[in-house]
Short mmCIF file of C-alpha atoms and ligand atoms in Angstrom, two decimals:
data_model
loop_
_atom_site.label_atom_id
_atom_site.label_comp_id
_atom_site.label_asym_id
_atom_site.label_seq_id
_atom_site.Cartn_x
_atom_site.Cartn_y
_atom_site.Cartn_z
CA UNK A 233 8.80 -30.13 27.58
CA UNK A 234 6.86 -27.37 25.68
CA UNK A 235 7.00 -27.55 21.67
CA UNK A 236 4.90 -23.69 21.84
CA UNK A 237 6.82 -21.32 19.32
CA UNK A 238 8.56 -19.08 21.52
CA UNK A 239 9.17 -15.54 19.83
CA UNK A 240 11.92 -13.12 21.52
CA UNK A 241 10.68 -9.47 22.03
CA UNK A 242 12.46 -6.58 22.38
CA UNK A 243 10.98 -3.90 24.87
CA UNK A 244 12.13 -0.53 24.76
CA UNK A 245 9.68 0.98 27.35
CA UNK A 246 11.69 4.55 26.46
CA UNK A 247 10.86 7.84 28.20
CA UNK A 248 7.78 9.51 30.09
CA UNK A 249 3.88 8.01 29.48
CA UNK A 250 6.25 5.28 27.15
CA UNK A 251 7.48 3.70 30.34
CA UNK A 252 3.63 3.84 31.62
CA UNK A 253 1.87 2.02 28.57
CA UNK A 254 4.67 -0.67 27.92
CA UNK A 255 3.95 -1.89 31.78
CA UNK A 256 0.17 -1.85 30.83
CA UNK A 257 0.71 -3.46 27.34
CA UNK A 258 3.35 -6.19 29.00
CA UNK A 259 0.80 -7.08 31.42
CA UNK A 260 -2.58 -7.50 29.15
CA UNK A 261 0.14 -9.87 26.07
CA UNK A 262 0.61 -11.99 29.31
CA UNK A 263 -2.87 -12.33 30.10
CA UNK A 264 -4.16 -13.28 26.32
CA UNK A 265 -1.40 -15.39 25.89
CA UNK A 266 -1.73 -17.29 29.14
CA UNK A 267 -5.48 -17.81 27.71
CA UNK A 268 -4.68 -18.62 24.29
CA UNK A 269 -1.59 -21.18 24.68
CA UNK A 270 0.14 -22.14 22.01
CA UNK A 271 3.26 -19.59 21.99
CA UNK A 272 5.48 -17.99 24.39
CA UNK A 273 7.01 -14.33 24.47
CA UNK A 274 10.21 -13.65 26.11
CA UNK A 275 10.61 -10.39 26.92
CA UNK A 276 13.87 -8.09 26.85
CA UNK A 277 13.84 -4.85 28.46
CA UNK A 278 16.51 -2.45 26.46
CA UNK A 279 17.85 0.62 27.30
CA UNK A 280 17.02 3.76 24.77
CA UNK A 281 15.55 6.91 24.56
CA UNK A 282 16.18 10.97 26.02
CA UNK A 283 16.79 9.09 30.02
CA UNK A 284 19.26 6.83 29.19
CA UNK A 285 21.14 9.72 26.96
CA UNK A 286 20.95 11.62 30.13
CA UNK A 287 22.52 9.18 31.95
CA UNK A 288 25.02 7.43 28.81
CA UNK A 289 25.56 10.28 26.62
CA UNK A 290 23.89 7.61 24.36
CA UNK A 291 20.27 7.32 23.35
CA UNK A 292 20.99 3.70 21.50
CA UNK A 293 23.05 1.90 22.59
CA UNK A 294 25.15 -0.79 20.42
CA UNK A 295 24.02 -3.57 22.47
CA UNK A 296 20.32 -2.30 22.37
CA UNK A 297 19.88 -2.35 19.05
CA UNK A 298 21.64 -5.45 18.17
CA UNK A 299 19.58 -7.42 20.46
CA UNK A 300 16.64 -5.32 18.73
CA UNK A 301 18.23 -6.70 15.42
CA UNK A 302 18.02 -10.34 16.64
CA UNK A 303 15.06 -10.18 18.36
CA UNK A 304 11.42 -11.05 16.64
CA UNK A 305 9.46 -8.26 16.91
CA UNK A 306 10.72 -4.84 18.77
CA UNK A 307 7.88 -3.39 20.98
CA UNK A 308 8.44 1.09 21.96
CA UNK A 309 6.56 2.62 24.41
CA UNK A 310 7.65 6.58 23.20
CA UNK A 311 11.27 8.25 23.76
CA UNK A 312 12.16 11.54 23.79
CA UNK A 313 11.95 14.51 26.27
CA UNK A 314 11.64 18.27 26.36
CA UNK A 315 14.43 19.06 28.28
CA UNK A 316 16.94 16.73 26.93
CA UNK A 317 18.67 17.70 23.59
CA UNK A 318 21.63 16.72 21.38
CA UNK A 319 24.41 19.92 21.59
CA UNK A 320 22.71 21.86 18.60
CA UNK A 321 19.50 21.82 20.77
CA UNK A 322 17.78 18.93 18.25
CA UNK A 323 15.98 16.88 20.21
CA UNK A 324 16.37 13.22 20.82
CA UNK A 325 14.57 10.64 18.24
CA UNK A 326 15.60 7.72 18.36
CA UNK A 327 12.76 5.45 17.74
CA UNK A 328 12.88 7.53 14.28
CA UNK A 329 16.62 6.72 14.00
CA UNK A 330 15.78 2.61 14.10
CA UNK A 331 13.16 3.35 11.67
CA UNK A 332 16.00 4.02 9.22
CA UNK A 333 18.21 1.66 10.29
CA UNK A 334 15.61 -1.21 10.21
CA UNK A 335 14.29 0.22 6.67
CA UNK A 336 10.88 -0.03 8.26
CA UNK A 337 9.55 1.81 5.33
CA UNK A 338 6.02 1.04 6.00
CA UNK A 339 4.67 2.89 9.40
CA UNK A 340 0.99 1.66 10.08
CA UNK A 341 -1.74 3.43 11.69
CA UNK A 342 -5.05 2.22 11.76
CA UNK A 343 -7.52 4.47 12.79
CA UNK A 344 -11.17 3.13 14.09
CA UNK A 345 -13.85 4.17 16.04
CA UNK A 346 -14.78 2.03 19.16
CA UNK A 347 -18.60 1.67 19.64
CA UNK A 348 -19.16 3.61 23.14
CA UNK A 349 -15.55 5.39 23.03
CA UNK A 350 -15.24 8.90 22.03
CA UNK A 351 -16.66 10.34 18.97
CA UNK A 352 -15.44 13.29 17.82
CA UNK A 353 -17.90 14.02 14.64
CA UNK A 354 -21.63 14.34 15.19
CA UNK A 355 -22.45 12.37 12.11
CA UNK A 356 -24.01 8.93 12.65
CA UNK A 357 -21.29 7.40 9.65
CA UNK A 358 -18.42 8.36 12.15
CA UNK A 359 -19.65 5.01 13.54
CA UNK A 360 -18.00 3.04 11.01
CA UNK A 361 -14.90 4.93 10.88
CA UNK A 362 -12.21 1.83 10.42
CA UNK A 363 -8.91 3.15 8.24
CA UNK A 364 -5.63 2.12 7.45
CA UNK A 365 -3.16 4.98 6.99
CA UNK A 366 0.32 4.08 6.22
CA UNK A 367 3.05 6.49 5.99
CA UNK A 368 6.47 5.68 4.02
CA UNK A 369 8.56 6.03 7.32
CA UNK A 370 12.34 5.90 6.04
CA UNK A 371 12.19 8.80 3.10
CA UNK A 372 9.98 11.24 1.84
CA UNK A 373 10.83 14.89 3.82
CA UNK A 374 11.89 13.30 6.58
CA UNK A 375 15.08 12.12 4.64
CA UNK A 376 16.24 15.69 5.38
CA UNK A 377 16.79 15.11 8.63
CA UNK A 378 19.76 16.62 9.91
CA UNK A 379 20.64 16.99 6.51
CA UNK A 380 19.22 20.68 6.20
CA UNK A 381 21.03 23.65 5.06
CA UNK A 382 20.78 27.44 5.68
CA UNK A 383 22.83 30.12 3.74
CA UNK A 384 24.22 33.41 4.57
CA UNK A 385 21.57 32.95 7.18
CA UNK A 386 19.73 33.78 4.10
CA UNK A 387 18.10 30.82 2.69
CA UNK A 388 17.19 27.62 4.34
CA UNK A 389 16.69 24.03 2.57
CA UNK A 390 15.60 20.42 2.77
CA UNK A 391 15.02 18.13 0.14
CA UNK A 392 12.32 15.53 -0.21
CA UNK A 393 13.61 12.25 -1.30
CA UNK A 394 11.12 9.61 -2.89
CA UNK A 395 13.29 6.00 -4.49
CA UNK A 396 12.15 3.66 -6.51
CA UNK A 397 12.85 0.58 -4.72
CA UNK A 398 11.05 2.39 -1.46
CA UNK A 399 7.95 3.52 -3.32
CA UNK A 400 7.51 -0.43 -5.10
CA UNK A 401 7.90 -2.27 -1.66
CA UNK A 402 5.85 0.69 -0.11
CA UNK A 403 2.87 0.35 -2.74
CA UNK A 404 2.78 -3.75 -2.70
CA UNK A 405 2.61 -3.80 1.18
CA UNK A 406 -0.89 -1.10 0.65
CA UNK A 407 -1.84 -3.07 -1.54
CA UNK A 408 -1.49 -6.62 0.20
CA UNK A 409 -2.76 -4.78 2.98
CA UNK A 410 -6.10 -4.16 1.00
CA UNK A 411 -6.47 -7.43 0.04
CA UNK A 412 -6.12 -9.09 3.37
CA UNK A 413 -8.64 -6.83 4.45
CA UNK A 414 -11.26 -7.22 1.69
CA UNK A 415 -11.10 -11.04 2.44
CA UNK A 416 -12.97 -9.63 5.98
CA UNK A 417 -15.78 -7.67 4.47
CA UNK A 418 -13.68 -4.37 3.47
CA UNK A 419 -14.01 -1.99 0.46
CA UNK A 420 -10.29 -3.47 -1.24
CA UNK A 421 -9.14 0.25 -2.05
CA UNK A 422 -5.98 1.77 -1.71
CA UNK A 423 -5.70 5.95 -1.88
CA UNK A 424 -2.61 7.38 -2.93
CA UNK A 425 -2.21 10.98 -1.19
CA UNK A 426 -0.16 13.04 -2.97
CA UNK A 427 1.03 16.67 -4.62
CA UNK A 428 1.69 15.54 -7.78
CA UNK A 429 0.38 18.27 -9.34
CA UNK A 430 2.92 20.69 -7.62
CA UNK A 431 5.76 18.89 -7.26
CA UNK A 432 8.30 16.50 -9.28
CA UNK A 433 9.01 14.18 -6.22
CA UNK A 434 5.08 13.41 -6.00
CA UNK A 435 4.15 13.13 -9.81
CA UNK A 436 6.98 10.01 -9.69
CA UNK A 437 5.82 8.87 -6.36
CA UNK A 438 2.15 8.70 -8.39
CA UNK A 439 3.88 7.06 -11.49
CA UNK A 440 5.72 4.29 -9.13
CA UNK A 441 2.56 3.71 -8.00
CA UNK A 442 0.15 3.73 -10.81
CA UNK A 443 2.80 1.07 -12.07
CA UNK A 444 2.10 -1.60 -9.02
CA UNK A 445 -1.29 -0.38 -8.55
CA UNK A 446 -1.69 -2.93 -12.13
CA UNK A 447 -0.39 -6.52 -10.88
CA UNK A 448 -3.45 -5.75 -8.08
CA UNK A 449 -6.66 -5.56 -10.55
CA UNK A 450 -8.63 -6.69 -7.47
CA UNK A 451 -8.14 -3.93 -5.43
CA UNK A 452 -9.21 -0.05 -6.46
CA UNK A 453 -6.54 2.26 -7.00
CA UNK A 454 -7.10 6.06 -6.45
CA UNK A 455 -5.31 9.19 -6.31
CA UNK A 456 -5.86 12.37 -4.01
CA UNK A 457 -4.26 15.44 -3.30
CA UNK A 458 -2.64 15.86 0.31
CA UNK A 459 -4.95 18.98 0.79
CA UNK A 460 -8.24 17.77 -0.39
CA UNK A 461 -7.27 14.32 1.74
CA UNK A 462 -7.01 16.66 4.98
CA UNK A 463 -10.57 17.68 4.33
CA UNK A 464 -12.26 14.45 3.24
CA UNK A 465 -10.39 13.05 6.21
CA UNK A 466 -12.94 15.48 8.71
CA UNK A 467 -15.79 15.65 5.71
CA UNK A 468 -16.00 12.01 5.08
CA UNK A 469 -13.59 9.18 7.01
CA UNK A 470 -15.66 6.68 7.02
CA UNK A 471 -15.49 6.47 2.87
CA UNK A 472 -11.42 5.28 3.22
CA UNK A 473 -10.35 2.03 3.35
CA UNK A 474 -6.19 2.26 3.05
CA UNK A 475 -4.46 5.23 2.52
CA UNK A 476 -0.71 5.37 1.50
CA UNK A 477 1.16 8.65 1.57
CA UNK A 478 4.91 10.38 2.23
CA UNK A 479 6.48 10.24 5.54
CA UNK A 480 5.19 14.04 6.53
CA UNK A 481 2.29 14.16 4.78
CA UNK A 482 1.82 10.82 7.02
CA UNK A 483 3.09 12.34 10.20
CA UNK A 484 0.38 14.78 9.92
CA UNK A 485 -2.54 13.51 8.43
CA UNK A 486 -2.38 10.51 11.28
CA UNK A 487 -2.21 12.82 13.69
CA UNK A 488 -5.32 14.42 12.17
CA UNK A 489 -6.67 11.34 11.84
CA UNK A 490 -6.11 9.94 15.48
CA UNK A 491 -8.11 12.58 16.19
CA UNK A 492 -11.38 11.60 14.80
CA UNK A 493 -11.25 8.89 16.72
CA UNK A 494 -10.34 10.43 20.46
CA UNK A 495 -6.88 11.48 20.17
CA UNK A 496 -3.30 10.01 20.24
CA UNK A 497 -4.35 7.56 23.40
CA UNK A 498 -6.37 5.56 20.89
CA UNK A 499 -3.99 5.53 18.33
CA UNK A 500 -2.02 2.26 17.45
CA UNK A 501 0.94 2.13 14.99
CA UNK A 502 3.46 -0.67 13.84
CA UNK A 503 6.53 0.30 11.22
CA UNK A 504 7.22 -2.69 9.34
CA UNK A 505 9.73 -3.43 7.20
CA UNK A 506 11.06 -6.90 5.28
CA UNK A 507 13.08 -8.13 7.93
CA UNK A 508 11.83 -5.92 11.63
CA UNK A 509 9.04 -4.40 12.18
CA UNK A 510 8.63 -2.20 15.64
CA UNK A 511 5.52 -1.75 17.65
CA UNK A 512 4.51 1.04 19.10
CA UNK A 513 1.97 3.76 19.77
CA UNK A 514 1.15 6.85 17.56
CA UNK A 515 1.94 9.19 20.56
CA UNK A 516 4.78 10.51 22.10
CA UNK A 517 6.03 10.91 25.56
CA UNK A 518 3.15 12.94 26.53
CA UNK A 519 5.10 14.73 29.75
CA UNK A 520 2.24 16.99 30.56
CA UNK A 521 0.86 13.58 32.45
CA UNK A 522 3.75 11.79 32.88
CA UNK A 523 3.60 10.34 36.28
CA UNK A 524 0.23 11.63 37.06
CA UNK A 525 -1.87 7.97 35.69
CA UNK A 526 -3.33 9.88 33.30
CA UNK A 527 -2.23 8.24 30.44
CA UNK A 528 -3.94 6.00 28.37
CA UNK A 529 -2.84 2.80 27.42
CA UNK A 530 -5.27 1.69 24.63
CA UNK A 531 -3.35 2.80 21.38
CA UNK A 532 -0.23 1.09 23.42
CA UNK A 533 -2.03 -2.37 24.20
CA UNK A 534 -3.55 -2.11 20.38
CA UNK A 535 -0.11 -1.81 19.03
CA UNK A 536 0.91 -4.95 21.01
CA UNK A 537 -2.21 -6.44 19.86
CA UNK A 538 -0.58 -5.92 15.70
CA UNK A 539 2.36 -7.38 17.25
CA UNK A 540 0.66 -10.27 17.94
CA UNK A 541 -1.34 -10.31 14.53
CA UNK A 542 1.65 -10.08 12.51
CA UNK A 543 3.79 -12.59 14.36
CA UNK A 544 1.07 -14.69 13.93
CA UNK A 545 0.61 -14.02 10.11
CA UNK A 546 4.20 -13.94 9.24
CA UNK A 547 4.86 -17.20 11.30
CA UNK A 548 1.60 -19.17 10.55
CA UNK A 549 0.73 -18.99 13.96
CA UNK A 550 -2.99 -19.29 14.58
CA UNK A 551 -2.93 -18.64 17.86
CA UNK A 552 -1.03 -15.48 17.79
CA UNK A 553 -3.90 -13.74 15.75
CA UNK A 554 -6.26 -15.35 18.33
CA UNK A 555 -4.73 -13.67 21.38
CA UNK A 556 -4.98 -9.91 19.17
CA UNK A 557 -8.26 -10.39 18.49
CA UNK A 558 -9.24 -11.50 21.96
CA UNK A 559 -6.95 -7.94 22.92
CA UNK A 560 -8.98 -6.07 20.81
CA UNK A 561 -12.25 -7.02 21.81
CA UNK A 562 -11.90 -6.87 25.59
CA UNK A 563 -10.61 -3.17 25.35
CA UNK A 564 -14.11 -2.96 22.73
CA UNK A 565 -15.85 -4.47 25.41
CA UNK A 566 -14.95 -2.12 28.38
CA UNK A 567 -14.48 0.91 26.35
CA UNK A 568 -18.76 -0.09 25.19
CA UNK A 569 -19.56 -1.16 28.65
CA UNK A 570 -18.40 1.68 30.39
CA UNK A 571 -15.57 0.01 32.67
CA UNK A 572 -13.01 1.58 30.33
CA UNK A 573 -13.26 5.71 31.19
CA UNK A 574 -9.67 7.07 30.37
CA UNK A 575 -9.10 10.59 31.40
CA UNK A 576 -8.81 11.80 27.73
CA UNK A 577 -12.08 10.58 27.01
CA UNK A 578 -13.59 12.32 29.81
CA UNK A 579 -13.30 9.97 32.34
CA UNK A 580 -11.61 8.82 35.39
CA UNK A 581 -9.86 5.25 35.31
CA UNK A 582 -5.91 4.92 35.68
CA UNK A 583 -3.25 3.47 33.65
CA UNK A 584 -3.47 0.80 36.00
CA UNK A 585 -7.39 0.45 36.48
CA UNK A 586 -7.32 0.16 31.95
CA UNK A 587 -4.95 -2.58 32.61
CA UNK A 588 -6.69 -4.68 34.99
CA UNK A 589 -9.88 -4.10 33.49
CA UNK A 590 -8.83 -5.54 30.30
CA UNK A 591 -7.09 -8.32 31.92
CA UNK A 592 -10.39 -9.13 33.39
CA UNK A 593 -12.80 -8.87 30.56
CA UNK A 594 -9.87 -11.30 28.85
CA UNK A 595 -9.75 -14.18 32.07
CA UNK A 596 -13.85 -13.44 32.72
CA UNK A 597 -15.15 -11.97 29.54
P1 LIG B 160 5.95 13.63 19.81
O1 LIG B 160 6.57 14.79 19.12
O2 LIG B 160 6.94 12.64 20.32
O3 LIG B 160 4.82 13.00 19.04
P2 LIG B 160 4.30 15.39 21.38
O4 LIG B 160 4.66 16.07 22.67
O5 LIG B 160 4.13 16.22 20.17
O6 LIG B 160 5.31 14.20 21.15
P3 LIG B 160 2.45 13.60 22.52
O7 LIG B 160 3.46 13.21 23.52
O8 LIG B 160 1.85 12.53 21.73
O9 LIG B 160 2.96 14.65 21.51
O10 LIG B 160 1.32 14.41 23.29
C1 LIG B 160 0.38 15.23 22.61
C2 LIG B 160 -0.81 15.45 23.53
O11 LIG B 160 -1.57 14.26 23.60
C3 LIG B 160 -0.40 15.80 24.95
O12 LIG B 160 -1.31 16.74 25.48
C4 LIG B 160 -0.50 14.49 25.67
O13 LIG B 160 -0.80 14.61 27.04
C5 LIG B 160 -1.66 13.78 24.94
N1 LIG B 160 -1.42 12.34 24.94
C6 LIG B 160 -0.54 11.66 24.18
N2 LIG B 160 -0.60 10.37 24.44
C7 LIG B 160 -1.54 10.19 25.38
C8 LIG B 160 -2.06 9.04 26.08
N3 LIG B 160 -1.60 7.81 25.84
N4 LIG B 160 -3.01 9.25 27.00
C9 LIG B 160 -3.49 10.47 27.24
N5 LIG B 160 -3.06 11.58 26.63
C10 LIG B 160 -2.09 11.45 25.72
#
């Protein structure tokens, strides 16, 4: 008998390029696990996203998202496609929809340039671009959602909505963020990004936060304005350590962000909240490529890679945060090397020629 912790995963590999990455990602957690030891992963494949609303007339399903609920970690490829949309013509969202309903209020995206990958900025500093944006993901603008109104055909409304409770659990995670990462050589800042001087919502979001910013005296606390953070973002990246912010202020700026760094296929993101926390890349379905190989599976592999980390953190797990860190490097490795080409970075390799490279560079180094 095995005594290795064995953590249940939920895999939702979704719709389009999402289908495409979560075979890639599956495949390299194997390999670094089968060279670590020490834990197991069980993997459940669940049904959600725009295909199985097609075919259901559901794009959750009950039984998906209670074995979700029960599972240990929930890993998403991306859901969602053009062409299918609820009756008003909305389209489909439910990976934003578990968001919610797992109060995963804190949606992580780091954002770091890999030494040999794509660089975007000319500047010899965009080298050490290595950033941790995290956008409130249950609130903000976003709590509008299908909550919008229009009058007379007149006037049209939605309403930002920033709690208490949110903004505190929000603001403690940046800030335990910043500390965990100042133990490994970082600046220990957090950067509020605002509009507090515009509107009411913001100046309290800035007040909550001022508030927690004082049980962290380690850790620097500063303030900036959504618009001047868009252009520091492209002026000066590298200066940022963590940066907290609303849930569409978020949605863009990581966007923005991502792209310093090579675009959405290099783009990792985990929401986390107290209880779940889901995995899964910055990007969406991306059905330009779909089916073509084109797609990229680093930012998906990287998000299964903070899987890893925080299964390992939350569950004292040492080898856990072994296996990510062995993930992260190989991709380093062949991305520096030259094995690692993607077609968005101007090369040629295949979802599948990524994914055995990696799984190489992990078994052979
Ligand atoms: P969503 O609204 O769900 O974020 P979207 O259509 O706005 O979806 P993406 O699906 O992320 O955005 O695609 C944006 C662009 O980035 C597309 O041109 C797509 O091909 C490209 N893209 C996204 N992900 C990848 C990837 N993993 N590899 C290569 N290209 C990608």
């Amino acid at each position: 008998m095995s005594n290795e912790i064995e953590f249940q995963i939920a895999v939702f590999p979704g719709d389009g390029i999402g289908i495409e990455v979560m075979e890639s990602a599956v495949a390299v957690l194997d390999a670094a696990r089968a060279r670590v030891g020490g834990f197991k992963l069980v993997n459940t494949e669940l049904e959600g996203g725009a295909g199985c609303y097609r075919d259901t007339g559901v794009d959750l399903p009950e039984e998906s998202l209670k074995a979700a609920e029960a599972a240990d970690a929930i890993l998403l490829g991306a859901m969602g496609l053009p062409d299918v949309r609820k009756p008003d013509g909305t389209e489909l969202a439910p990976q934003v929809d578990m968001r919610v309903h797992f109060d995963l209020y804190a949606g992580v995206r780091p954002i770091r340039t890999i030494p040999g990958g794509p660089k975007i900025l000319a500047d010899p500093r965009a080298d050490r671009i290595d950033l941790i944006l995290i956008r409130e993901s249950t609130e903000g603008l976003f709590a509008a959602r299908g909550k919008g109104v229009i009058e007379d055909d007149r006037e049209a409304r939605d309403t930002m909505v920033i709690t208490r409770p949110t903004s505190e659990k929000l603001f403690d995670f940046g800030f335990r963020l910043a500390e965990r990462r100042k133990a490994s050589g970082h600046a220990g800042k957090l950067t509020l990004v605002d509009k507090a001087n515009v509107f009411t919502s913001m100046a309290f979001f800035r007040k909550v936060f001022d508030e927690r910013a004082a049980a962290f005296p380690g850790i620097t606390a500063e303030h900036l304005y959504v618009d001047a953070c868009a252009l520091d973002l492209v002026r000066r990246p590298w200066d940022f350590d963590v940066l907290v912010t609303e849930n569409m202020y978020g949605d863009i700026l990581s966007d923005l962000a991502a792209g310093l760094v090579g675009g959405m296929g290099f783009a990792p993101s985990a929401d986390i909240g107290d209880d779940n926390a889901v995995f899964q890349p910055s990007h969406g379905t991306a059905p330009d490529i779909m089916g073509t190989g084109k797609a990229n599976p680093t930012a998906m592999i990287l998000s299964a890679a903070m899987m890893l980390d925080w299964l390992g953190h939350r569950h004292g797990v040492e080898a856990c945060e072994t296996a990510a860190a062995m993930i992260g490097r190989a991709l380093e490795t062949g991305i520096g090397d030259g094995r690692i080409r993607t077609f968005d970075a101007g090369g040629g390799n295949t979802t599948a020629e990524v994914t055995r490279a990696v799984i190489d560079i992990i078994n052979n180094g």
